């Protein structure tokens, strides 16, 4: 199921030493953003330097508007996998599912090779849009046509909506965003058993924003640890550096999420290091590289 991108990208990873003096292992950050309300806070060049210092081998970047991911890719090079966001203007999250311009821009960007995936696309149970809306279904068709993955954020009280989605589209690679949020390990287990076209990621479930993944010791809670050990080839993680990390900002303030990137990275590296070495490497790097069709050279 997990066919690779037609153009295989090869990365040479240079082990960077953080301030502690210990070499950082290469990391696949499978969920980041570069948005309109971050541009005024941090330049693309500074984000690129942060990624390099943290030894991020590659990162999935979604921009709002979508073209901002390309600005970061220009600064960081092949370290960035730009995903096409359907949010094509600053408030695009409100109306993306009503305009065909989203599809026109998506197809152009995918056809010309600017984007390597689609997403992040948000859904909230009980609110519009729903996953059966026509624009999203056509985005899935484009993902199928260009053989790219789709990053989906679906807030729901059960695993049923996402299972319905992945079962209906078994030939599209889907990334389940933010495991450890409002679903429990048993829900994710059912998704993984039902759909082999799904990669699950743990971004944005740190204690400063949502919680639900780790305990006070910073290590995976028992249910999550058992699940990762049972499905070691199905998980990845990321930092998702967005404004709500501080819990103190309002909607009209600039997003300082990238200021917290290093803290988020350290958080993930801590619980990863507690896993068996082979599983740690899979979740930290190789699961994402395989799923995304990227060959990582060291």
PDB file of C-alpha atoms in Angstrom:
ATOM      1  CA  UNK A   1       0.000   0.000   0.000  1.00  0.00           C
ATOM      2  CA  UNK A   2       2.686   2.429   0.965  1.00  0.00           C
ATOM      3  CA  UNK A   3       4.027   3.220  -2.485  1.00  0.00           C
ATOM      4  CA  UNK A   4       6.841   5.737  -2.524  1.00  0.00           C
ATOM      5  CA  UNK A   5       6.967   9.095  -4.221  1.00  0.00           C
ATOM      6  CA  UNK A   6       8.034   8.819  -7.820  1.00  0.00           C
ATOM      7  CA  UNK A   7      10.973  11.164  -7.240  1.00  0.00           C
ATOM      8  CA  UNK A   8      12.941   9.696  -4.343  1.00  0.00           C
ATOM      9  CA  UNK A   9      14.580  12.345  -2.202  1.00  0.00           C
ATOM     10  CA  UNK A  10      17.924  11.530  -0.580  1.00  0.00           C
ATOM     11  CA  UNK A  11      19.106  13.366   2.516  1.00  0.00           C
ATOM     12  CA  UNK A  12      22.560  13.311   4.050  1.00  0.00           C
ATOM     13  CA  UNK A  13      22.179  13.768   7.800  1.00  0.00           C
ATOM     14  CA  UNK A  14      24.851  15.671   9.678  1.00  0.00           C
ATOM     15  CA  UNK A  15      24.812  14.975  13.394  1.00  0.00           C
ATOM     16  CA  UNK A  16      24.494  18.346  15.096  1.00  0.00           C
ATOM     17  CA  UNK A  17      25.549  18.814  18.701  1.00  0.00           C
ATOM     18  CA  UNK A  18      23.019  20.628  20.915  1.00  0.00           C
ATOM     19  CA  UNK A  19      24.008  22.845  23.805  1.00  0.00           C
ATOM     20  CA  UNK A  20      24.268  19.881  26.171  1.00  0.00           C
ATOM     21  CA  UNK A  21      27.185  18.554  24.129  1.00  0.00           C
ATOM     22  CA  UNK A  22      25.468  15.284  23.223  1.00  0.00           C
ATOM     23  CA  UNK A  23      25.014  14.602  19.510  1.00  0.00           C
ATOM     24  CA  UNK A  24      21.388  14.786  18.385  1.00  0.00           C
ATOM     25  CA  UNK A  25      20.034  11.862  16.430  1.00  0.00           C
ATOM     26  CA  UNK A  26      18.380  12.718  13.097  1.00  0.00           C
ATOM     27  CA  UNK A  27      14.687  13.376  13.571  1.00  0.00           C
ATOM     28  CA  UNK A  28      11.710  13.310  11.215  1.00  0.00           C
ATOM     29  CA  UNK A  29       9.437  16.164  12.271  1.00  0.00           C
ATOM     30  CA  UNK A  30       6.281  15.118  10.524  1.00  0.00           C
ATOM     31  CA  UNK A  31       4.110  18.094  11.494  1.00  0.00           C
ATOM     32  CA  UNK A  32       5.102  21.777  11.391  1.00  0.00           C
ATOM     33  CA  UNK A  33       3.624  25.014  10.068  1.00  0.00           C
ATOM     34  CA  UNK A  34       4.784  28.311   8.645  1.00  0.00           C
ATOM     35  CA  UNK A  35       1.772  30.616   8.737  1.00  0.00           C
ATOM     36  CA  UNK A  36       0.904  34.247   8.052  1.00  0.00           C
ATOM     37  CA  UNK A  37       0.870  35.046  11.767  1.00  0.00           C
ATOM     38  CA  UNK A  38       4.341  33.550  12.233  1.00  0.00           C
ATOM     39  CA  UNK A  39       6.067  35.405   9.391  1.00  0.00           C
ATOM     40  CA  UNK A  40       6.118  38.655  11.379  1.00  0.00           C
ATOM     41  CA  UNK A  41       7.747  36.857  14.330  1.00  0.00           C
ATOM     42  CA  UNK A  42      10.382  34.691  12.654  1.00  0.00           C
ATOM     43  CA  UNK A  43      11.936  34.584   9.198  1.00  0.00           C
ATOM     44  CA  UNK A  44      12.072  31.487   7.048  1.00  0.00           C
ATOM     45  CA  UNK A  45      15.861  31.626   7.286  1.00  0.00           C
ATOM     46  CA  UNK A  46      15.784  31.492  11.091  1.00  0.00           C
ATOM     47  CA  UNK A  47      13.346  28.553  11.015  1.00  0.00           C
ATOM     48  CA  UNK A  48      15.725  26.795   8.635  1.00  0.00           C
ATOM     49  CA  UNK A  49      18.580  27.351  11.096  1.00  0.00           C
ATOM     50  CA  UNK A  50      16.470  25.941  13.934  1.00  0.00           C
ATOM     51  CA  UNK A  51      15.737  22.802  11.908  1.00  0.00           C
ATOM     52  CA  UNK A  52      19.408  22.350  11.099  1.00  0.00           C
ATOM     53  CA  UNK A  53      20.546  22.843  14.707  1.00  0.00           C
ATOM     54  CA  UNK A  54      18.017  20.250  15.891  1.00  0.00           C
ATOM     55  CA  UNK A  55      19.216  17.818  13.206  1.00  0.00           C
ATOM     56  CA  UNK A  56      15.781  17.549  11.645  1.00  0.00           C
ATOM     57  CA  UNK A  57      16.439  15.261   8.700  1.00  0.00           C
ATOM     58  CA  UNK A  58      13.182  16.309   7.070  1.00  0.00           C
ATOM     59  CA  UNK A  59       9.982  18.016   8.128  1.00  0.00           C
ATOM     60  CA  UNK A  60       6.452  18.210   6.796  1.00  0.00           C
ATOM     61  CA  UNK A  61       5.437  21.875   6.543  1.00  0.00           C
ATOM     62  CA  UNK A  62       1.939  23.231   5.943  1.00  0.00           C
ATOM     63  CA  UNK A  63       1.458  26.943   5.390  1.00  0.00           C
ATOM     64  CA  UNK A  64      -1.505  29.268   5.772  1.00  0.00           C
ATOM     65  CA  UNK A  65      -1.703  30.579   3.101  1.00  0.00           C
ATOM     66  CA  UNK A  66      -0.355  27.440   1.481  1.00  0.00           C
ATOM     67  CA  UNK A  67       2.426  29.176  -0.474  1.00  0.00           C
ATOM     68  CA  UNK A  68       4.276  30.031   2.752  1.00  0.00           C
ATOM     69  CA  UNK A  69       5.401  26.404   2.974  1.00  0.00           C
ATOM     70  CA  UNK A  70       7.248  27.027  -0.282  1.00  0.00           C
ATOM     71  CA  UNK A  71       8.955  30.060   1.231  1.00  0.00           C
ATOM     72  CA  UNK A  72      10.292  27.867   4.007  1.00  0.00           C
ATOM     73  CA  UNK A  73      11.327  25.211   1.505  1.00  0.00           C
ATOM     74  CA  UNK A  74      13.291  27.827  -0.409  1.00  0.00           C
ATOM     75  CA  UNK A  75      15.162  28.705   2.785  1.00  0.00           C
ATOM     76  CA  UNK A  76      15.682  25.166   4.101  1.00  0.00           C
ATOM     77  CA  UNK A  77      15.980  23.194   0.869  1.00  0.00           C
ATOM     78  CA  UNK A  78      15.278  19.482   0.747  1.00  0.00           C
ATOM     79  CA  UNK A  79      14.945  19.401   4.517  1.00  0.00           C
ATOM     80  CA  UNK A  80      11.369  20.636   3.946  1.00  0.00           C
ATOM     81  CA  UNK A  81       8.524  18.602   2.468  1.00  0.00           C
ATOM     82  CA  UNK A  82       5.939  21.223   1.569  1.00  0.00           C
ATOM     83  CA  UNK A  83       2.350  20.029   1.843  1.00  0.00           C
ATOM     84  CA  UNK A  84      -0.423  21.842   0.003  1.00  0.00           C
ATOM     85  CA  UNK A  85      -2.751  23.409   2.544  1.00  0.00           C
ATOM     86  CA  UNK A  86      -6.297  24.038   1.321  1.00  0.00           C
ATOM     87  CA  UNK A  87      -6.179  27.237   3.386  1.00  0.00           C
ATOM     88  CA  UNK A  88      -5.185  29.452   0.485  1.00  0.00           C
ATOM     89  CA  UNK A  89      -5.659  32.779   2.314  1.00  0.00           C
ATOM     90  CA  UNK A  90      -5.134  33.748   5.964  1.00  0.00           C
ATOM     91  CA  UNK A  91      -8.706  32.847   6.968  1.00  0.00           C
ATOM     92  CA  UNK A  92      -8.952  29.951   4.555  1.00  0.00           C
ATOM     93  CA  UNK A  93      -9.808  27.475   7.262  1.00  0.00           C
ATOM     94  CA  UNK A  94     -13.294  29.016   7.279  1.00  0.00           C
ATOM     95  CA  UNK A  95     -14.180  28.584   3.623  1.00  0.00           C
ATOM     96  CA  UNK A  96     -11.738  26.198   1.874  1.00  0.00           C
ATOM     97  CA  UNK A  97     -14.447  23.605   1.366  1.00  0.00           C
ATOM     98  CA  UNK A  98     -16.597  26.060  -0.626  1.00  0.00           C
ATOM     99  CA  UNK A  99     -14.215  27.157  -3.370  1.00  0.00           C
ATOM    100  CA  UNK A 100     -12.938  25.364  -6.441  1.00  0.00           C
ATOM    101  CA  UNK A 101      -9.841  27.589  -6.404  1.00  0.00           C
ATOM    102  CA  UNK A 102      -8.478  25.228  -3.766  1.00  0.00           C
ATOM    103  CA  UNK A 103      -8.569  22.365  -6.247  1.00  0.00           C
ATOM    104  CA  UNK A 104      -7.068  24.455  -9.039  1.00  0.00           C
ATOM    105  CA  UNK A 105      -4.131  25.529  -6.885  1.00  0.00           C
ATOM    106  CA  UNK A 106      -3.675  22.042  -5.467  1.00  0.00           C
ATOM    107  CA  UNK A 107      -3.485  20.398  -8.872  1.00  0.00           C
ATOM    108  CA  UNK A 108      -1.100  23.000 -10.250  1.00  0.00           C
ATOM    109  CA  UNK A 109       1.209  22.711  -7.252  1.00  0.00           C
ATOM    110  CA  UNK A 110       1.212  18.922  -7.247  1.00  0.00           C
ATOM    111  CA  UNK A 111       1.616  18.618 -11.006  1.00  0.00           C
ATOM    112  CA  UNK A 112       4.570  20.988 -11.010  1.00  0.00           C
ATOM    113  CA  UNK A 113       6.183  19.204  -8.083  1.00  0.00           C
ATOM    114  CA  UNK A 114       6.041  22.094  -5.629  1.00  0.00           C
ATOM    115  CA  UNK A 115       4.161  20.102  -3.021  1.00  0.00           C
ATOM    116  CA  UNK A 116       4.827  16.591  -1.714  1.00  0.00           C
ATOM    117  CA  UNK A 117       1.539  16.085   0.110  1.00  0.00           C
ATOM    118  CA  UNK A 118      -1.800  17.616   1.116  1.00  0.00           C
ATOM    119  CA  UNK A 119      -2.794  18.960   4.532  1.00  0.00           C
ATOM    120  CA  UNK A 120      -3.149  19.680   7.320  1.00  0.00           C
ATOM    121  CA  UNK A 121      -6.923  19.462   6.813  1.00  0.00           C
ATOM    122  CA  UNK A 122      -9.066  20.002   9.931  1.00  0.00           C
ATOM    123  CA  UNK A 123     -12.420  18.438  10.757  1.00  0.00           C
ATOM    124  CA  UNK A 124     -14.439  18.695  13.949  1.00  0.00           C
ATOM    125  CA  UNK A 125     -17.270  16.270  14.610  1.00  0.00           C
ATOM    126  CA  UNK A 126     -20.629  18.041  14.456  1.00  0.00           C
ATOM    127  CA  UNK A 127     -19.355  21.069  12.516  1.00  0.00           C
ATOM    128  CA  UNK A 128     -18.813  21.842   8.852  1.00  0.00           C
ATOM    129  CA  UNK A 129     -17.036  20.730   6.807  1.00  0.00           C
ATOM    130  CA  UNK A 130     -17.437  16.976   6.937  1.00  0.00           C
ATOM    131  CA  UNK A 131     -15.102  14.477   5.339  1.00  0.00           C
ATOM    132  CA  UNK A 132     -17.626  13.697   2.611  1.00  0.00           C
ATOM    133  CA  UNK A 133     -17.691  17.248   1.244  1.00  0.00           C
ATOM    134  CA  UNK A 134     -16.951  17.483  -2.454  1.00  0.00           C
ATOM    135  CA  UNK A 135     -13.791  19.602  -2.227  1.00  0.00           C
ATOM    136  CA  UNK A 136     -12.141  17.205   0.202  1.00  0.00           C
ATOM    137  CA  UNK A 137     -13.155  14.169  -1.846  1.00  0.00           C
ATOM    138  CA  UNK A 138     -11.543  15.775  -4.890  1.00  0.00           C
ATOM    139  CA  UNK A 139      -8.411  16.531  -2.874  1.00  0.00           C
ATOM    140  CA  UNK A 140      -8.260  12.834  -2.063  1.00  0.00           C
ATOM    141  CA  UNK A 141      -8.557  12.109  -5.781  1.00  0.00           C
ATOM    142  CA  UNK A 142      -5.581  14.386  -6.390  1.00  0.00           C
ATOM    143  CA  UNK A 143      -3.633  12.596  -3.662  1.00  0.00           C
ATOM    144  CA  UNK A 144      -4.381   9.336  -5.424  1.00  0.00           C
ATOM    145  CA  UNK A 145      -3.478  10.735  -8.839  1.00  0.00           C
ATOM    146  CA  UNK A 146      -0.136  12.194  -7.720  1.00  0.00           C
ATOM    147  CA  UNK A 147       0.577   9.496  -5.126  1.00  0.00           C
ATOM    148  CA  UNK A 148       1.041  11.859  -2.180  1.00  0.00           C
ATOM    149  CA  UNK A 149      -0.037  11.515   1.465  1.00  0.00           C
ATOM    150  CA  UNK A 150      -2.759  13.528   3.194  1.00  0.00           C
ATOM    151  CA  UNK A 151      -2.401  14.886   6.742  1.00  0.00           C
ATOM    152  CA  UNK A 152      -5.792  14.834   8.477  1.00  0.00           C
ATOM    153  CA  UNK A 153      -6.756  16.404  11.816  1.00  0.00           C
ATOM    154  CA  UNK A 154     -10.105  14.932  12.838  1.00  0.00           C
ATOM    155  CA  UNK A 155     -11.458  15.802  16.282  1.00  0.00           C
ATOM    156  CA  UNK A 156     -14.088  13.272  17.258  1.00  0.00           C
ATOM    157  CA  UNK A 157     -15.128  11.315  20.307  1.00  0.00           C
ATOM    158  CA  UNK A 158     -14.528   7.948  18.688  1.00  0.00           C
ATOM    159  CA  UNK A 159     -12.427   6.266  16.053  1.00  0.00           C
ATOM    160  CA  UNK A 160     -15.396   5.642  13.764  1.00  0.00           C
ATOM    161  CA  UNK A 161     -15.111   8.792  11.575  1.00  0.00           C
ATOM    162  CA  UNK A 162     -11.449   8.218  10.781  1.00  0.00           C
ATOM    163  CA  UNK A 163     -11.948   4.480  10.238  1.00  0.00           C
ATOM    164  CA  UNK A 164     -14.735   5.263   7.798  1.00  0.00           C
ATOM    165  CA  UNK A 165     -12.402   7.640   5.989  1.00  0.00           C
ATOM    166  CA  UNK A 166      -9.431   5.306   5.713  1.00  0.00           C
ATOM    167  CA  UNK A 167     -11.567   2.299   4.782  1.00  0.00           C
ATOM    168  CA  UNK A 168     -13.282   4.291   2.025  1.00  0.00           C
ATOM    169  CA  UNK A 169      -9.920   5.345   0.547  1.00  0.00           C
ATOM    170  CA  UNK A 170      -7.547   2.401   0.992  1.00  0.00           C
ATOM    171  CA  UNK A 171      -5.315   3.540  -1.865  1.00  0.00           C
ATOM    172  CA  UNK A 172      -4.573   6.962  -0.326  1.00  0.00           C
ATOM    173  CA  UNK A 173      -1.847   7.321   2.303  1.00  0.00           C
ATOM    174  CA  UNK A 174      -3.375   9.059   5.321  1.00  0.00           C
ATOM    175  CA  UNK A 175      -1.567  10.569   8.296  1.00  0.00           C
ATOM    176  CA  UNK A 176      -3.604  10.679  11.510  1.00  0.00           C
ATOM    177  CA  UNK A 177      -2.623  13.896  13.292  1.00  0.00           C
ATOM    178  CA  UNK A 178      -2.261  14.343  17.044  1.00  0.00           C
ATOM    179  CA  UNK A 179      -2.782  10.894  18.549  1.00  0.00           C
ATOM    180  CA  UNK A 180      -2.952  11.244  22.300  1.00  0.00           C
ATOM    181  CA  UNK A 181      -5.553  13.972  22.140  1.00  0.00           C
ATOM    182  CA  UNK A 182      -9.239  13.194  22.490  1.00  0.00           C
ATOM    183  CA  UNK A 183      -8.860   9.549  21.484  1.00  0.00           C
ATOM    184  CA  UNK A 184      -7.422   6.785  23.623  1.00  0.00           C
ATOM    185  CA  UNK A 185      -5.024   3.985  22.667  1.00  0.00           C
ATOM    186  CA  UNK A 186      -7.864   1.516  22.087  1.00  0.00           C
ATOM    187  CA  UNK A 187      -9.356   3.845  19.460  1.00  0.00           C
ATOM    188  CA  UNK A 188      -6.052   4.139  17.621  1.00  0.00           C
ATOM    189  CA  UNK A 189      -5.571   0.384  17.837  1.00  0.00           C
ATOM    190  CA  UNK A 190      -8.835  -0.130  15.969  1.00  0.00           C
ATOM    191  CA  UNK A 191      -7.759   2.337  13.271  1.00  0.00           C
ATOM    192  CA  UNK A 192      -4.401   0.591  12.815  1.00  0.00           C
ATOM    193  CA  UNK A 193      -6.015  -2.843  12.616  1.00  0.00           C
ATOM    194  CA  UNK A 194      -8.591  -1.671  10.082  1.00  0.00           C
ATOM    195  CA  UNK A 195      -6.392   0.365   7.738  1.00  0.00           C
ATOM    196  CA  UNK A 196      -2.840  -0.373   6.638  1.00  0.00           C
ATOM    197  CA  UNK A 197      -2.713   2.922   4.709  1.00  0.00           C
ATOM    198  CA  UNK A 198      -2.468   5.008   7.908  1.00  0.00           C
ATOM    199  CA  UNK A 199       0.523   6.451   9.739  1.00  0.00           C
ATOM    200  CA  UNK A 200      -0.235   7.846  13.208  1.00  0.00           C
ATOM    201  CA  UNK A 201       1.686  10.854  14.565  1.00  0.00           C
ATOM    202  CA  UNK A 202       2.005  12.255  18.084  1.00  0.00           C
ATOM    203  CA  UNK A 203       2.510  15.979  17.508  1.00  0.00           C
ATOM    204  CA  UNK A 204       0.866  18.660  19.685  1.00  0.00           C
ATOM    205  CA  UNK A 205       0.215  16.338  22.621  1.00  0.00           C
ATOM    206  CA  UNK A 206       2.819  17.831  24.911  1.00  0.00           C
ATOM    207  CA  UNK A 207       1.930  18.893  28.493  1.00  0.00           C
ATOM    208  CA  UNK A 208       2.023  22.630  27.685  1.00  0.00           C
ATOM    209  CA  UNK A 209      -0.909  22.405  25.279  1.00  0.00           C
ATOM    210  CA  UNK A 210      -3.035  19.282  25.247  1.00  0.00           C
ATOM    211  CA  UNK A 211      -1.429  16.504  27.265  1.00  0.00           C
ATOM    212  CA  UNK A 212      -2.790  12.961  27.101  1.00  0.00           C
ATOM    213  CA  UNK A 213       0.345  11.218  25.819  1.00  0.00           C
ATOM    214  CA  UNK A 214       2.912  11.205  28.610  1.00  0.00           C
ATOM    215  CA  UNK A 215       2.950  11.163  32.393  1.00  0.00           C
ATOM    216  CA  UNK A 216       4.608  13.525  34.861  1.00  0.00           C
ATOM    217  CA  UNK A 217       7.912  11.758  34.186  1.00  0.00           C
ATOM    218  CA  UNK A 218       7.726  12.761  30.529  1.00  0.00           C
ATOM    219  CA  UNK A 219       7.467   9.147  29.349  1.00  0.00           C
ATOM    220  CA  UNK A 220       4.670   7.494  27.399  1.00  0.00           C
ATOM    221  CA  UNK A 221       1.669   6.486  29.455  1.00  0.00           C
ATOM    222  CA  UNK A 222       1.348   2.671  29.722  1.00  0.00           C
ATOM    223  CA  UNK A 223      -1.464   2.326  27.183  1.00  0.00           C
ATOM    224  CA  UNK A 224       0.385   4.352  24.563  1.00  0.00           C
ATOM    225  CA  UNK A 225       3.628   2.522  25.199  1.00  0.00           C
ATOM    226  CA  UNK A 226       1.951  -0.867  24.722  1.00  0.00           C
ATOM    227  CA  UNK A 227       0.356   0.335  21.497  1.00  0.00           C
ATOM    228  CA  UNK A 228       3.642   1.630  20.064  1.00  0.00           C
ATOM    229  CA  UNK A 229       5.385  -1.636  20.942  1.00  0.00           C
ATOM    230  CA  UNK A 230       2.561  -3.613  19.324  1.00  0.00           C
ATOM    231  CA  UNK A 231       2.705  -1.504  16.128  1.00  0.00           C
ATOM    232  CA  UNK A 232       6.293  -0.204  16.014  1.00  0.00           C
ATOM    233  CA  UNK A 233       6.177   0.506  12.280  1.00  0.00           C
ATOM    234  CA  UNK A 234       3.035   2.666  12.321  1.00  0.00           C
ATOM    235  CA  UNK A 235       3.985   5.735  14.373  1.00  0.00           C
ATOM    236  CA  UNK A 236       5.923   8.985  13.912  1.00  0.00           C
ATOM    237  CA  UNK A 237       5.961  12.340  15.684  1.00  0.00           C
ATOM    238  CA  UNK A 238       6.460  16.060  15.255  1.00  0.00           C
ATOM    239  CA  UNK A 239       6.515  19.400  17.045  1.00  0.00           C
ATOM    240  CA  UNK A 240       3.585  21.361  15.552  1.00  0.00           C
ATOM    241  CA  UNK A 241       4.966  24.735  16.759  1.00  0.00           C
ATOM    242  CA  UNK A 242       1.821  26.863  16.903  1.00  0.00           C
ATOM    243  CA  UNK A 243       0.708  29.762  19.128  1.00  0.00           C
ATOM    244  CA  UNK A 244      -1.419  27.798  21.580  1.00  0.00           C
ATOM    245  CA  UNK A 245       1.723  26.345  23.100  1.00  0.00           C
ATOM    246  CA  UNK A 246       1.732  29.348  25.468  1.00  0.00           C
ATOM    247  CA  UNK A 247      -1.985  29.300  26.380  1.00  0.00           C
ATOM    248  CA  UNK A 248      -1.709  33.060  26.898  1.00  0.00           C
ATOM    249  CA  UNK A 249      -2.250  34.548  23.451  1.00  0.00           C
ATOM    250  CA  UNK A 250      -5.447  35.638  21.771  1.00  0.00           C
ATOM    251  CA  UNK A 251      -6.503  35.152  18.176  1.00  0.00           C
ATOM    252  CA  UNK A 252      -5.286  38.580  17.067  1.00  0.00           C
ATOM    253  CA  UNK A 253      -1.731  38.188  18.365  1.00  0.00           C
ATOM    254  CA  UNK A 254       1.266  36.952  16.404  1.00  0.00           C
ATOM    255  CA  UNK A 255       2.071  33.256  16.671  1.00  0.00           C
ATOM    256  CA  UNK A 256       5.298  32.708  18.617  1.00  0.00           C
ATOM    257  CA  UNK A 257       5.162  28.935  18.359  1.00  0.00           C
ATOM    258  CA  UNK A 258       8.604  28.624  16.783  1.00  0.00           C
ATOM    259  CA  UNK A 259      10.067  30.171  19.926  1.00  0.00           C
ATOM    260  CA  UNK A 260       9.095  26.934  21.659  1.00  0.00           C
ATOM    261  CA  UNK A 261      10.390  24.570  18.993  1.00  0.00           C
ATOM    262  CA  UNK A 262      13.444  23.445  20.962  1.00  0.00           C
ATOM    263  CA  UNK A 263      11.352  22.695  24.047  1.00  0.00           C
ATOM    264  CA  UNK A 264       8.919  20.654  21.980  1.00  0.00           C
ATOM    265  CA  UNK A 265      11.756  18.777  20.308  1.00  0.00           C
ATOM    266  CA  UNK A 266      13.348  17.933  23.680  1.00  0.00           C
ATOM    267  CA  UNK A 267       9.984  16.706  24.937  1.00  0.00           C
ATOM    268  CA  UNK A 268       9.622  14.203  22.105  1.00  0.00           C
ATOM    269  CA  UNK A 269      13.225  13.059  22.248  1.00  0.00           C
ATOM    270  CA  UNK A 270      12.819  12.240  25.969  1.00  0.00           C
ATOM    271  CA  UNK A 271       9.965   9.770  25.604  1.00  0.00           C
ATOM    272  CA  UNK A 272      11.478   8.352  22.446  1.00  0.00           C
ATOM    273  CA  UNK A 273      14.736   7.523  24.248  1.00  0.00           C
ATOM    274  CA  UNK A 274      12.782   5.380  26.715  1.00  0.00           C
ATOM    275  CA  UNK A 275      11.680   3.006  23.941  1.00  0.00           C
ATOM    276  CA  UNK A 276      13.713  -0.039  22.868  1.00  0.00           C
ATOM    277  CA  UNK A 277      16.449   1.223  20.504  1.00  0.00           C
ATOM    278  CA  UNK A 278      15.026  -0.336  17.357  1.00  0.00           C
ATOM    279  CA  UNK A 279      11.534   1.018  18.066  1.00  0.00           C
ATOM    280  CA  UNK A 280      12.937   4.439  18.992  1.00  0.00           C
ATOM    281  CA  UNK A 281      14.670   4.687  15.631  1.00  0.00           C
ATOM    282  CA  UNK A 282      11.528   3.668  13.775  1.00  0.00           C
ATOM    283  CA  UNK A 283       9.289   6.229  15.468  1.00  0.00           C
ATOM    284  CA  UNK A 284      11.919   8.965  15.436  1.00  0.00           C
ATOM    285  CA  UNK A 285      12.925   8.579  11.778  1.00  0.00           C
ATOM    286  CA  UNK A 286      12.463   5.509   9.629  1.00  0.00           C
ATOM    287  CA  UNK A 287       8.686   5.015   9.784  1.00  0.00           C
ATOM    288  CA  UNK A 288       8.162   8.509   8.415  1.00  0.00           C
ATOM    289  CA  UNK A 289      10.867   8.145   5.772  1.00  0.00           C
ATOM    290  CA  UNK A 290       9.362   4.894   4.531  1.00  0.00           C
ATOM    291  CA  UNK A 291       5.777   6.159   4.556  1.00  0.00           C
ATOM    292  CA  UNK A 292       6.690   9.379   2.777  1.00  0.00           C
ATOM    293  CA  UNK A 293       8.974   7.678   0.292  1.00  0.00           C
ATOM    294  CA  UNK A 294      12.173   9.358   1.427  1.00  0.00           C
ATOM    295  CA  UNK A 295      15.551   7.674   1.515  1.00  0.00           C
ATOM    296  CA  UNK A 296      17.559   9.004   4.429  1.00  0.00           C
ATOM    297  CA  UNK A 297      21.320   8.615   4.118  1.00  0.00           C
ATOM    298  CA  UNK A 298      23.590   8.929   7.153  1.00  0.00           C
TER     299      UNK A 298
END
